[in-house]
Amino acid sequence: MIRLAQVRLIVLVSVLAISGGELRPVLAQDETAPTASASVYDALLEVYALIDDEQLDDALAYLDQIQPEHAYDQARIEQVRGFTYYSMQDHASAIAAFQTAIATGGLTESQAQDFEYSVLQVSIASEDRDAILRALQAAQTPAQPDSAFNTKLFAQAYMGLEEYETALDYARRARALHGRPDQFLDRMVRYLESLTAD
C-alpha cells in the first residue's frame, strides 16, 4: 500500500534540509531547523549512493562507521538506517531505527512528528495490526493541524485496521484538504464507499 518511493522521498527531503537553498520541513514559528555536520551530510550522500546501487548491507555497515557530532547527526543517521531497513523489507528494524532517531532529542517538534509519520507508514506496510495501532496513536499525539498528507495517512492506517467507516471519513477529509483532483484519493474514497455501502 505504501510505496518505497514515497518513504524514500520523505526521508530524502528531510536529509537534504541542511544548508542554503535546501528543502526544509515546515517548522513551528518558534523552531529553528538544526543542521547536520558537513562530514555527516557527506557520509549520508555516500550511503544513498550505496542504496541506489542496491548495496544495502554495505549501506548499513557504512552507517555504523559514521561519527555523529551531535544529536541531530545521530537522528539523521538513524533515519537513513530506517530507510535502508525498509528497503530490505525489514519493517521491524526500520521502525526501531526511526524510533531511535526520535529518541535522540536532536529533532524539532515538527521533525519528530514527521518521523512519527514515517513509523506509521512502515507500520502500515508491515500489515501488523498492533504496530499500526501504536504508530497511529503516536502520530496523532499531539494533535496536528489537518493536512492532506497526514489525513490520507490516517485513512490508510484505518484501512489497515479494517475500520472502514473511519477510514472513509479520513479519506473524504483528505480529498477536501487536497484542494485539487487526485486520482489516488478518488479511488480510495470509491473503494471505501463500496466497502461501507449498506
Coordinates of N, CA, C and O in Angstrom, one line a residue:
M1 N 0.8 -1.2 0.0 CA 0.0 0.0 0.0 C 0.9 1.3 0.0 O 0.6 2.2 -0.7
I2 N 1.9 1.3 0.8 CA 2.9 2.4 0.9 C 4.0 2.1 0.0 O 4.7 1.1 0.2
R3 N 4.3 2.9 -1.0 CA 5.3 2.6 -2.0 C 6.7 3.0 -1.4 O 6.8 4.0 -0.7
L4 N 7.7 2.2 -1.7 CA 9.1 2.5 -1.2 C 9.5 3.9 -1.7 O 10.1 4.7 -0.9
A5 N 9.1 4.4 -2.9 CA 9.5 5.7 -3.4 C 8.9 6.8 -2.5 O 9.5 7.8 -2.3
Q6 N 7.7 6.6 -1.9 CA 7.0 7.6 -1.1 C 7.9 7.8 0.2 O 8.1 8.9 0.6
V7 N 8.3 6.7 0.8 CA 9.1 6.8 2.0 C 10.4 7.4 1.7 O 10.9 8.2 2.4
R8 N 11.0 7.0 0.6 CA 12.3 7.5 0.2 C 12.3 9.0 0.0 O 13.2 9.7 0.4
L9 N 11.2 9.5 -0.6 CA 11.1 10.9 -0.9 C 11.0 11.7 0.4 O 11.7 12.7 0.6
I10 N 10.2 11.2 1.4 CA 10.1 11.8 2.7 C 11.5 11.9 3.4 O 11.9 12.9 3.9
V11 N 12.2 10.8 3.4 CA 13.5 10.7 4.0 C 14.5 11.6 3.3 O 15.2 12.4 4.0
L12 N 14.5 11.6 2.0 CA 15.5 12.3 1.3 C 15.2 13.8 1.5 O 16.2 14.6 1.6
V13 N 14.0 14.3 1.4 CA 13.7 15.7 1.7 C 14.2 16.1 3.0 O 14.8 17.2 3.2
S14 N 14.0 15.3 4.0 CA 14.5 15.6 5.4 C 16.0 15.6 5.5 O 16.6 16.5 6.1
V15 N 16.6 14.6 4.8 CA 18.1 14.6 4.9 C 18.7 15.8 4.2 O 19.7 16.3 4.7
L16 N 18.1 16.3 3.1 CA 18.7 17.4 2.4 C 18.4 18.7 3.1 O 18.9 19.7 2.6
A17 N 17.7 18.8 4.2 CA 17.4 20.0 4.9 C 18.6 20.4 5.7 O 18.6 20.3 6.9
I18 N 19.7 20.8 5.0 CA 20.9 21.0 5.8 C 21.5 22.4 5.5 O 21.9 23.1 6.5
S19 N 21.6 22.9 4.3 CA 22.4 24.1 4.1 C 21.6 25.0 3.1 O 20.5 24.7 2.7
G20 N 22.2 26.2 2.7 CA 21.5 27.2 1.9 C 20.8 26.6 0.7 O 21.4 25.7 0.0
G21 N 19.6 27.0 0.4 CA 18.9 26.6 -0.8 C 18.3 25.2 -0.6 O 17.8 24.6 -1.6
E22 N 18.3 24.7 0.6 CA 17.8 23.3 0.8 C 16.3 23.3 1.0 O 15.7 24.3 1.2
L23 N 15.8 22.1 0.9 CA 14.4 21.8 1.2 C 14.3 21.7 2.7 O 15.1 21.1 3.4
R24 N 13.3 22.2 3.3 CA 13.1 22.2 4.8 C 11.7 21.7 5.1 O 10.7 22.1 4.4
P25 N 11.5 20.9 6.2 CA 10.2 20.7 6.7 C 9.6 21.9 7.2 O 10.3 22.9 7.5
V26 N 8.2 22.0 7.3 CA 7.6 23.1 7.9 C 7.8 23.2 9.3 O 7.6 22.2 10.0
L27 N 8.3 24.3 9.9 CA 8.6 24.4 11.3 C 7.6 25.3 12.0 O 7.0 26.2 11.4
A28 N 7.4 25.1 13.2 CA 6.6 26.0 14.0 C 7.3 27.3 14.1 O 8.6 27.4 13.9
Q29 N 6.6 28.4 14.4 CA 7.2 29.7 14.4 C 8.4 29.8 15.4 O 9.4 30.6 15.1
D30 N 8.4 29.1 16.5 CA 9.5 29.2 17.4 C 10.6 28.1 17.3 O 11.4 28.0 18.1
E31 N 10.5 27.4 16.2 CA 11.5 26.4 15.9 C 12.6 26.8 14.9 O 12.3 27.5 14.0
T32 N 13.8 26.4 15.2 CA 14.9 26.7 14.3 C 15.4 25.3 13.8 O 15.6 24.4 14.6
A33 N 15.4 25.2 12.5 CA 15.9 23.9 11.9 C 17.3 23.6 12.3 O 18.2 24.4 12.0
P34 N 17.6 22.4 12.9 CA 19.0 22.1 13.2 C 19.6 21.7 11.8 O 19.0 21.4 10.9
T35 N 21.0 21.6 11.8 CA 21.7 21.2 10.6 C 22.6 20.1 11.0 O 23.2 20.0 12.1
A36 N 22.8 19.2 10.0 CA 23.8 18.1 10.2 C 25.2 18.7 9.9 O 25.4 19.7 9.2
S37 N 26.2 18.1 10.6 CA 27.6 18.5 10.3 C 27.9 18.1 8.9 O 27.3 17.2 8.3
A38 N 28.9 18.8 8.3 CA 29.3 18.6 6.9 C 29.7 17.2 6.7 O 29.4 16.6 5.7
S39 N 30.5 16.7 7.7 CA 31.0 15.3 7.5 C 29.9 14.3 7.5 O 29.9 13.3 6.7
V40 N 28.9 14.4 8.3 CA 27.8 13.5 8.3 C 26.9 13.7 7.1 O 26.5 12.7 6.5
Y41 N 26.7 14.9 6.6 CA 26.0 15.1 5.4 C 26.7 14.4 4.2 O 26.0 13.7 3.5
D42 N 28.0 14.6 4.1 CA 28.7 13.9 3.0 C 28.7 12.4 3.1 O 28.5 11.7 2.1
A43 N 28.8 11.9 4.3 CA 28.7 10.4 4.5 C 27.3 9.9 4.2 O 27.2 8.8 3.5
L44 N 26.3 10.6 4.5 CA 24.9 10.1 4.2 C 24.7 10.1 2.6 O 24.0 9.3 2.1
L45 N 25.3 11.1 1.9 CA 25.2 11.0 0.5 C 25.9 9.8 -0.1 O 25.4 9.2 -1.0
E46 N 27.0 9.4 0.6 CA 27.7 8.1 0.2 C 26.8 6.9 0.4 O 26.7 6.0 -0.4
V47 N 26.1 6.9 1.6 CA 25.2 5.9 1.9 C 24.1 5.8 0.8 O 23.7 4.7 0.4
Y48 N 23.5 6.9 0.4 CA 22.5 6.9 -0.6 C 23.0 6.4 -1.9 O 22.3 5.7 -2.6
A49 N 24.3 6.6 -2.2 CA 24.8 6.0 -3.4 C 24.8 4.5 -3.3 O 24.5 3.8 -4.3
L50 N 25.2 4.0 -2.2 CA 25.2 2.5 -2.0 C 23.7 2.0 -2.1 O 23.5 0.9 -2.7
I51 N 22.8 2.7 -1.5 CA 21.4 2.3 -1.6 C 20.9 2.3 -3.0 O 20.3 1.4 -3.5
D52 N 21.3 3.3 -3.8 CA 20.9 3.4 -5.2 C 21.5 2.2 -6.0 O 20.8 1.8 -6.9
D53 N 22.6 1.8 -5.6 CA 23.3 0.6 -6.2 C 22.8 -0.7 -5.6 O 23.3 -1.8 -6.0
E54 N 21.8 -0.6 -4.7 CA 21.2 -1.8 -4.1 C 22.2 -2.6 -3.3 O 22.1 -3.8 -3.1
Q55 N 23.2 -1.9 -2.7 CA 24.2 -2.5 -1.8 C 23.8 -2.2 -0.4 O 24.4 -1.4 0.3
L56 N 22.7 -2.8 0.0 CA 22.1 -2.4 1.3 C 22.8 -2.8 2.5 O 22.9 -2.1 3.5
D57 N 23.4 -4.0 2.5 CA 24.3 -4.4 3.6 C 25.5 -3.5 3.8 O 25.9 -3.1 4.9
D58 N 26.1 -3.1 2.6 CA 27.2 -2.2 2.7 C 26.7 -0.8 3.2 O 27.5 -0.1 4.0
A59 N 25.5 -0.4 2.9 CA 25.0 0.9 3.4 C 24.9 0.8 4.9 O 25.2 1.8 5.6
L60 N 24.3 -0.3 5.4 CA 24.2 -0.4 6.9 C 25.6 -0.4 7.5 O 25.8 0.2 8.6
A61 N 26.5 -1.1 7.0 CA 27.9 -1.1 7.5 C 28.5 0.3 7.5 O 29.2 0.7 8.5
Y62 N 28.3 1.0 6.4 CA 28.8 2.4 6.3 C 28.2 3.3 7.4 O 28.8 4.1 8.0
L63 N 26.9 3.1 7.6 CA 26.2 3.9 8.6 C 26.8 3.7 10.0 O 26.9 4.6 10.8
D64 N 27.2 2.4 10.3 CA 27.8 2.1 11.6 C 29.1 2.8 11.8 O 29.6 3.0 12.9
Q65 N 29.8 3.2 10.7 CA 31.1 3.9 10.8 C 31.0 5.4 10.9 O 32.0 6.1 11.3
I66 N 29.9 6.0 10.7 CA 29.7 7.5 10.7 C 29.8 7.9 12.2 O 29.1 7.4 13.0
Q67 N 30.6 9.0 12.4 CA 30.8 9.5 13.7 C 29.9 10.8 13.9 O 30.3 11.8 13.3
P68 N 28.8 10.7 14.6 CA 28.0 11.9 14.7 C 28.7 13.0 15.6 O 29.4 12.6 16.6
E69 N 28.4 14.2 15.4 CA 29.0 15.3 16.2 C 28.0 15.8 17.2 O 28.3 16.4 18.2
H70 N 26.7 15.5 17.0 CA 25.6 16.0 17.9 C 24.4 15.1 17.7 O 24.4 14.3 16.8
A71 N 23.4 15.4 18.5 CA 22.2 14.6 18.5 C 21.5 14.6 17.1 O 20.9 13.6 16.7
Y72 N 21.5 15.8 16.4 CA 20.8 15.8 15.1 C 21.5 15.0 14.1 O 20.8 14.3 13.3
D73 N 22.8 14.9 14.2 CA 23.6 14.0 13.3 C 23.1 12.5 13.5 O 22.8 11.8 12.6
Q74 N 23.0 12.2 14.8 CA 22.6 10.8 15.1 C 21.2 10.5 14.7 O 20.9 9.4 14.1
A75 N 20.3 11.5 14.8 CA 18.9 11.3 14.3 C 18.9 11.1 12.8 O 18.2 10.2 12.3
R76 N 19.7 11.8 12.0 CA 19.7 11.6 10.6 C 20.3 10.3 10.2 O 19.9 9.6 9.3
I77 N 21.3 9.9 10.9 CA 21.9 8.5 10.7 C 20.9 7.5 10.9 O 20.7 6.5 10.1
E78 N 20.1 7.6 12.0 CA 19.1 6.6 12.3 C 18.0 6.6 11.3 O 17.4 5.6 10.9
Q79 N 17.7 7.8 10.8 CA 16.6 7.9 9.8 C 17.0 7.2 8.5 O 16.2 6.4 7.9
V80 N 18.2 7.4 8.1 CA 18.7 6.7 6.9 C 18.8 5.2 7.1 O 18.5 4.4 6.3
R81 N 19.2 4.8 8.3 CA 19.2 3.4 8.7 C 17.8 2.8 8.6 O 17.6 1.7 8.0
G82 N 16.8 3.5 9.1 CA 15.4 3.1 8.9 C 15.0 2.9 7.5 O 14.4 1.9 7.1
F83 N 15.4 3.9 6.6 CA 15.0 3.7 5.2 C 15.7 2.5 4.6 O 15.1 1.8 3.8
T84 N 17.0 2.3 5.0 CA 17.7 1.2 4.5 C 17.0 -0.1 4.8 O 16.8 -1.0 4.0
Y85 N 16.7 -0.3 6.1 CA 15.9 -1.5 6.5 C 14.6 -1.6 5.8 O 14.2 -2.7 5.4
Y86 N 14.0 -0.5 5.6 CA 12.7 -0.5 4.9 C 12.9 -1.1 3.5 O 12.1 -1.8 2.9
S87 N 14.0 -0.6 2.8 CA 14.4 -1.1 1.5 C 14.6 -2.6 1.5 O 14.4 -3.3 0.5
M88 N 15.0 -3.1 2.6 CA 15.3 -4.6 2.7 C 14.0 -5.3 3.2 O 14.1 -6.5 3.4
Q89 N 12.9 -4.6 3.3 CA 11.6 -5.2 3.8 C 11.7 -5.7 5.2 O 10.9 -6.5 5.6
D90 N 12.6 -5.1 6.0 CA 12.8 -5.5 7.4 C 12.0 -4.4 8.2 O 12.6 -3.4 8.7
H91 N 10.7 -4.5 8.3 CA 9.9 -3.5 8.8 C 10.1 -3.2 10.3 O 10.2 -2.1 10.7
A92 N 10.3 -4.3 11.1 CA 10.5 -4.1 12.5 C 11.8 -3.3 12.8 O 11.8 -2.4 13.6
S93 N 12.9 -3.6 12.0 CA 14.1 -2.9 12.2 C 14.0 -1.4 11.7 O 14.6 -0.5 12.3
A94 N 13.3 -1.2 10.7 CA 13.0 0.1 10.2 C 12.3 1.0 11.2 O 12.7 2.1 11.5
I95 N 11.3 0.4 11.8 CA 10.5 1.1 12.8 C 11.4 1.4 14.0 O 11.4 2.6 14.5
A96 N 12.2 0.5 14.4 CA 13.1 0.7 15.6 C 14.1 1.8 15.3 O 14.4 2.6 16.2
A97 N 14.6 1.9 14.1 CA 15.6 2.9 13.7 C 14.9 4.3 13.7 O 15.5 5.3 14.3
F98 N 13.7 4.4 13.2 CA 13.0 5.7 13.2 C 12.7 6.1 14.6 O 12.8 7.3 15.0
Q99 N 12.3 5.1 15.5 CA 12.0 5.5 16.9 C 13.3 5.9 17.6 O 13.3 6.8 18.5
T100 N 14.4 5.3 17.3 CA 15.7 5.7 17.9 C 16.0 7.1 17.4 O 16.5 7.9 18.3
A101 N 15.8 7.4 16.2 CA 16.0 8.8 15.7 C 15.2 9.8 16.5 O 15.7 10.8 16.9
I102 N 14.0 9.5 16.8 CA 13.1 10.4 17.6 C 13.7 10.5 19.0 O 13.7 11.6 19.6
A103 N 14.1 9.4 19.6 CA 14.6 9.4 21.0 C 16.0 10.1 21.2 O 16.3 10.4 22.3
T104 N 16.6 10.5 20.1 CA 17.9 11.2 20.2 C 17.7 12.6 20.9 O 18.7 13.1 21.5
G105 N 16.5 13.2 20.7 CA 16.3 14.5 21.2 C 16.9 15.6 20.3 O 16.9 16.8 20.7
G106 N 17.4 15.2 19.2 CA 18.0 16.2 18.3 C 17.1 16.8 17.3 O 17.5 17.6 16.4
L107 N 15.8 16.5 17.3 CA 14.9 17.0 16.3 C 14.0 18.0 16.9 O 13.7 18.1 18.1
T108 N 13.5 18.9 16.0 CA 12.5 19.9 16.4 C 11.2 19.1 16.6 O 11.1 17.9 16.2
E109 N 10.2 19.7 17.2 CA 8.9 19.1 17.4 C 8.3 18.7 16.1 O 7.8 17.5 16.0
S110 N 8.3 19.5 15.1 CA 7.7 19.2 13.8 C 8.5 18.1 13.1 O 7.9 17.2 12.4
Q111 N 9.8 18.1 13.2 CA 10.6 17.0 12.6 C 10.3 15.6 13.3 O 10.2 14.6 12.6
A112 N 10.2 15.7 14.6 CA 9.9 14.4 15.3 C 8.5 13.9 14.9 O 8.3 12.7 14.7
Q113 N 7.6 14.8 14.6 CA 6.2 14.4 14.1 C 6.4 13.8 12.7 O 5.8 12.8 12.5
D114 N 7.2 14.3 11.9 CA 7.5 13.7 10.6 C 8.0 12.3 10.7 O 7.6 11.4 9.9
F115 N 8.9 12.1 11.7 CA 9.4 10.8 11.9 C 8.3 9.8 12.4 O 8.3 8.6 12.1
E116 N 7.4 10.3 13.2 CA 6.3 9.5 13.6 C 5.4 9.1 12.4 O 5.0 8.0 12.4
Y117 N 5.3 10.0 11.4 CA 4.6 9.6 10.2 C 5.4 8.5 9.5 O 4.8 7.6 8.9
S118 N 6.7 8.6 9.5 CA 7.5 7.5 8.8 C 7.2 6.2 9.5 O 7.1 5.1 8.9
V119 N 7.2 6.2 10.9 CA 6.9 5.0 11.6 C 5.5 4.4 11.2 O 5.4 3.2 11.0
L120 N 4.6 5.3 11.1 CA 3.2 4.9 10.7 C 3.2 4.3 9.3 O 2.6 3.3 9.1
Q121 N 3.9 4.9 8.4 CA 3.9 4.4 7.0 C 4.5 3.0 7.0 O 4.0 2.1 6.3
V122 N 5.6 2.8 7.7 CA 6.3 1.5 7.7 C 5.3 0.5 8.4 O 5.2 -0.7 8.0
S123 N 4.7 0.9 9.5 CA 3.8 0.0 10.2 C 2.6 -0.4 9.3 O 2.2 -1.6 9.3
I124 N 2.1 0.5 8.5 CA 1.0 0.1 7.5 C 1.6 -0.9 6.6 O 0.9 -1.9 6.3
A125 N 2.8 -0.7 6.1 CA 3.4 -1.6 5.1 C 3.6 -3.0 5.7 O 3.5 -4.0 5.0
S126 N 3.9 -3.0 7.0 CA 4.1 -4.3 7.7 C 2.8 -5.1 7.8 O 2.9 -6.3 8.1
E127 N 1.7 -4.4 7.8 CA 0.4 -5.1 8.0 C 0.3 -5.7 9.3 O -0.5 -6.7 9.6
D128 N 1.0 -5.2 10.3 CA 1.0 -5.7 11.7 C 0.0 -4.8 12.4 O 0.3 -3.6 12.7
R129 N -1.1 -5.3 12.8 CA -2.2 -4.5 13.4 C -1.7 -3.8 14.7 O -2.0 -2.6 14.9
D130 N -1.0 -4.5 15.6 CA -0.5 -3.9 16.8 C 0.4 -2.7 16.5 O 0.4 -1.7 17.2
A131 N 1.3 -2.9 15.5 CA 2.3 -1.9 15.1 C 1.5 -0.7 14.6 O 1.9 0.5 14.9
I132 N 0.5 -0.9 13.8 CA -0.3 0.2 13.2 C -1.0 1.0 14.3 O -1.0 2.2 14.4
L133 N -1.6 0.2 15.3 CA -2.3 0.9 16.4 C -1.3 1.8 17.2 O -1.6 2.9 17.5
R134 N -0.1 1.2 17.5 CA 0.9 2.0 18.3 C 1.3 3.2 17.5 O 1.4 4.3 18.1
A135 N 1.6 3.0 16.2 CA 2.1 4.1 15.4 C 1.1 5.2 15.2 O 1.3 6.4 15.2
L136 N -0.2 4.8 15.0 CA -1.3 5.7 14.8 C -1.5 6.6 16.0 O -1.6 7.8 15.9
Q137 N -1.4 6.0 17.2 CA -1.6 6.8 18.4 C -0.4 7.8 18.6 O -0.7 8.9 18.9
A138 N 0.8 7.4 18.3 CA 1.9 8.3 18.4 C 1.9 9.4 17.3 O 2.2 10.5 17.6
A139 N 1.4 9.1 16.1 CA 1.4 10.1 15.1 C 0.2 11.1 15.3 O 0.3 12.2 14.8
Q140 N -0.8 10.7 16.0 CA -1.9 11.6 16.3 C -1.7 12.4 17.6 O -2.6 13.1 18.0
T141 N -0.6 12.2 18.3 CA -0.4 12.8 19.6 C 0.9 13.5 19.6 O 2.0 12.9 19.4
P142 N 1.0 14.8 19.8 CA -0.2 15.7 20.0 C -0.9 15.9 18.6 O -0.3 15.7 17.6
A143 N -2.1 16.4 18.7 CA -2.9 16.6 17.5 C -2.2 17.6 16.6 O -1.7 18.6 17.1
Q144 N -2.2 17.3 15.3 CA -1.5 18.2 14.4 C -2.6 18.9 13.5 O -3.7 18.3 13.3
P145 N -2.3 20.0 13.0 CA -3.3 20.7 12.0 C -3.5 19.7 10.9 O -2.6 19.0 10.4
D146 N -4.8 19.7 10.4 CA -5.1 18.8 9.3 C -4.3 19.2 8.1 O -4.2 20.4 7.7
S147 N -3.8 18.2 7.4 CA -3.2 18.4 6.1 C -3.6 17.2 5.2 O -4.0 16.1 5.8
A148 N -3.6 17.4 3.9 CA -4.0 16.3 3.1 C -3.1 15.1 3.3 O -3.5 13.9 3.3
F149 N -1.8 15.3 3.5 CA -0.8 14.2 3.7 C -1.1 13.4 5.0 O -1.3 12.2 4.9
N150 N -1.2 14.0 6.1 CA -1.4 13.2 7.3 C -2.8 12.6 7.4 O -3.0 11.5 7.9
T151 N -3.8 13.3 6.8 CA -5.2 12.8 6.8 C -5.3 11.6 5.9 O -5.9 10.6 6.3
K152 N -4.6 11.6 4.8 CA -4.6 10.4 3.9 C -3.9 9.3 4.6 O -4.3 8.1 4.5
L153 N -2.8 9.6 5.3 CA -2.0 8.5 6.0 C -2.9 7.9 7.1 O -2.9 6.7 7.3
F154 N -3.7 8.7 7.8 CA -4.6 8.1 8.8 C -5.7 7.3 8.2 O -6.0 6.2 8.7
A155 N -6.1 7.7 7.0 CA -7.1 6.9 6.3 C -6.5 5.5 5.9 O -7.2 4.5 6.1
Q156 N -5.3 5.5 5.5 CA -4.6 4.3 5.1 C -4.4 3.4 6.4 O -4.6 2.2 6.3
A157 N -4.1 4.0 7.5 CA -3.9 3.3 8.7 C -5.2 2.6 9.1 O -5.2 1.4 9.5
Y158 N -6.3 3.3 9.1 CA -7.6 2.7 9.5 C -8.0 1.7 8.5 O -8.7 0.7 8.8
M159 N -7.6 1.8 7.2 CA -7.9 0.7 6.2 C -7.2 -0.5 6.7 O -7.7 -1.6 6.6
G160 N -5.9 -0.4 7.1 CA -5.1 -1.5 7.5 C -5.7 -2.2 8.8 O -5.5 -3.4 9.0
L161 N -6.4 -1.4 9.6 CA -7.1 -1.9 10.8 C -8.5 -2.4 10.4 O -9.2 -2.9 11.3
E162 N -8.9 -2.3 9.2 CA -10.2 -2.7 8.7 C -11.3 -2.0 9.4 O -12.4 -2.5 9.6
E163 N -11.0 -0.7 9.8 CA -12.1 0.2 10.3 C -12.5 1.1 9.2 O -12.0 2.3 9.1
Y164 N -13.3 0.6 8.3 CA -13.5 1.2 7.0 C -14.4 2.5 7.1 O -14.1 3.4 6.3
E165 N -15.3 2.6 8.0 CA -16.1 3.8 8.2 C -15.2 5.0 8.6 O -15.2 6.1 8.0
T166 N -14.3 4.7 9.6 CA -13.4 5.8 10.0 C -12.4 6.1 8.9 O -12.1 7.3 8.6
A167 N -11.9 5.1 8.2 CA -11.0 5.3 7.0 C -11.7 6.2 6.0 O -11.1 7.1 5.4
L168 N -13.0 5.9 5.7 CA -13.7 6.7 4.7 C -13.8 8.2 5.1 O -13.6 9.1 4.3
D169 N -14.1 8.4 6.4 CA -14.2 9.8 6.9 C -12.8 10.5 6.7 O -12.8 11.7 6.2
Y170 N -11.7 9.9 7.0 CA -10.4 10.5 6.8 C -10.1 10.7 5.3 O -9.6 11.7 4.9
A171 N -10.5 9.7 4.5 CA -10.2 9.8 3.0 C -11.0 11.0 2.4 O -10.4 11.7 1.6
R172 N -12.2 11.1 2.8 CA -13.0 12.2 2.3 C -12.4 13.6 2.7 O -12.4 14.5 2.0
R173 N -12.0 13.6 4.0 CA -11.4 14.9 4.5 C -10.1 15.1 3.8 O -9.8 16.3 3.5
A174 N -9.3 14.1 3.5 CA -8.0 14.3 2.8 C -8.3 14.8 1.4 O -7.6 15.7 0.9
R175 N -9.3 14.3 0.8 CA -9.6 14.7 -0.6 C -10.0 16.2 -0.6 O -9.6 17.0 -1.4
A176 N -10.8 16.6 0.4 CA -11.2 18.0 0.5 C -10.0 18.9 0.8 O -9.9 20.0 0.3
L177 N -9.1 18.5 1.7 CA -8.0 19.3 2.1 C -7.0 19.4 0.9 O -6.3 20.4 0.8
H178 N -7.0 18.4 0.0 CA -6.0 18.4 -1.1 C -6.3 19.5 -2.0 O -5.4 20.1 -2.6
G179 N -7.6 19.8 -2.2 CA -8.0 21.0 -2.9 C -7.9 21.0 -4.4 O -8.2 22.0 -5.1
R180 N -7.5 19.8 -5.0 CA -7.5 19.7 -6.4 C -7.7 18.2 -6.7 O -7.5 17.4 -5.8
P181 N -8.0 17.9 -8.0 CA -8.2 16.4 -8.3 C -7.0 15.6 -7.9 O -5.9 16.0 -8.1
D182 N -7.3 14.4 -7.4 CA -6.3 13.4 -7.0 C -6.8 12.0 -7.3 O -7.8 11.6 -6.6
Q183 N -6.3 11.3 -8.2 CA -6.8 10.0 -8.6 C -6.7 9.0 -7.5 O -7.6 8.2 -7.3
F184 N -5.6 9.1 -6.7 CA -5.4 8.1 -5.6 C -6.5 8.3 -4.6 O -7.1 7.3 -4.2
L185 N -6.7 9.5 -4.2 CA -7.7 9.8 -3.2 C -9.1 9.5 -3.7 O -9.9 8.9 -2.9
D186 N -9.4 9.8 -4.9 CA -10.7 9.4 -5.5 C -10.9 7.9 -5.5 O -12.0 7.5 -5.2
R187 N -9.9 7.2 -5.9 CA -10.0 5.7 -5.9 C -10.2 5.2 -4.5 O -11.0 4.3 -4.2
M188 N -9.5 5.8 -3.5 CA -9.6 5.3 -2.1 C -11.0 5.6 -1.6 O -11.6 4.7 -1.0
V189 N -11.5 6.8 -1.9 CA -12.9 7.1 -1.4 C -13.9 6.1 -2.1 O -14.8 5.5 -1.4
R190 N -13.8 5.9 -3.4 CA -14.7 5.0 -4.0 C -14.6 3.6 -3.5 O -15.6 2.9 -3.2
Y191 N -13.4 3.1 -3.2 CA -13.2 1.8 -2.7 C -13.8 1.6 -1.3 O -14.6 0.7 -1.0
L192 N -13.6 2.6 -0.4 CA -14.1 2.6 0.9 C -15.6 2.8 0.9 O -16.3 2.1 1.7
E193 N -16.2 3.5 0.0 CA -17.6 3.6 -0.1 C -18.2 2.3 -0.5 O -19.3 1.9 0.0
S194 N -17.5 1.5 -1.4 CA -18.0 0.2 -1.7 C -18.0 -0.8 -0.6 O -18.9 -1.6 -0.4
L195 N -17.0 -0.6 0.3 CA -16.9 -1.5 1.5 C -17.9 -1.1 2.6 O -18.3 -2.0 3.4
T196 N -18.4 0.1 2.6 CA -19.2 0.6 3.7 C -20.7 0.8 3.3 O -21.5 1.1 4.1
A197 N -21.0 0.5 2.0 CA -22.4 0.6 1.5 C -23.3 -0.4 2.2 O -22.9 -1.5 2.5
D198 N -24.5 0.1 2.6 CA -25.4 -0.8 3.3 C -25.9 -1.9 2.4 O -26.2 -1.8 1.2

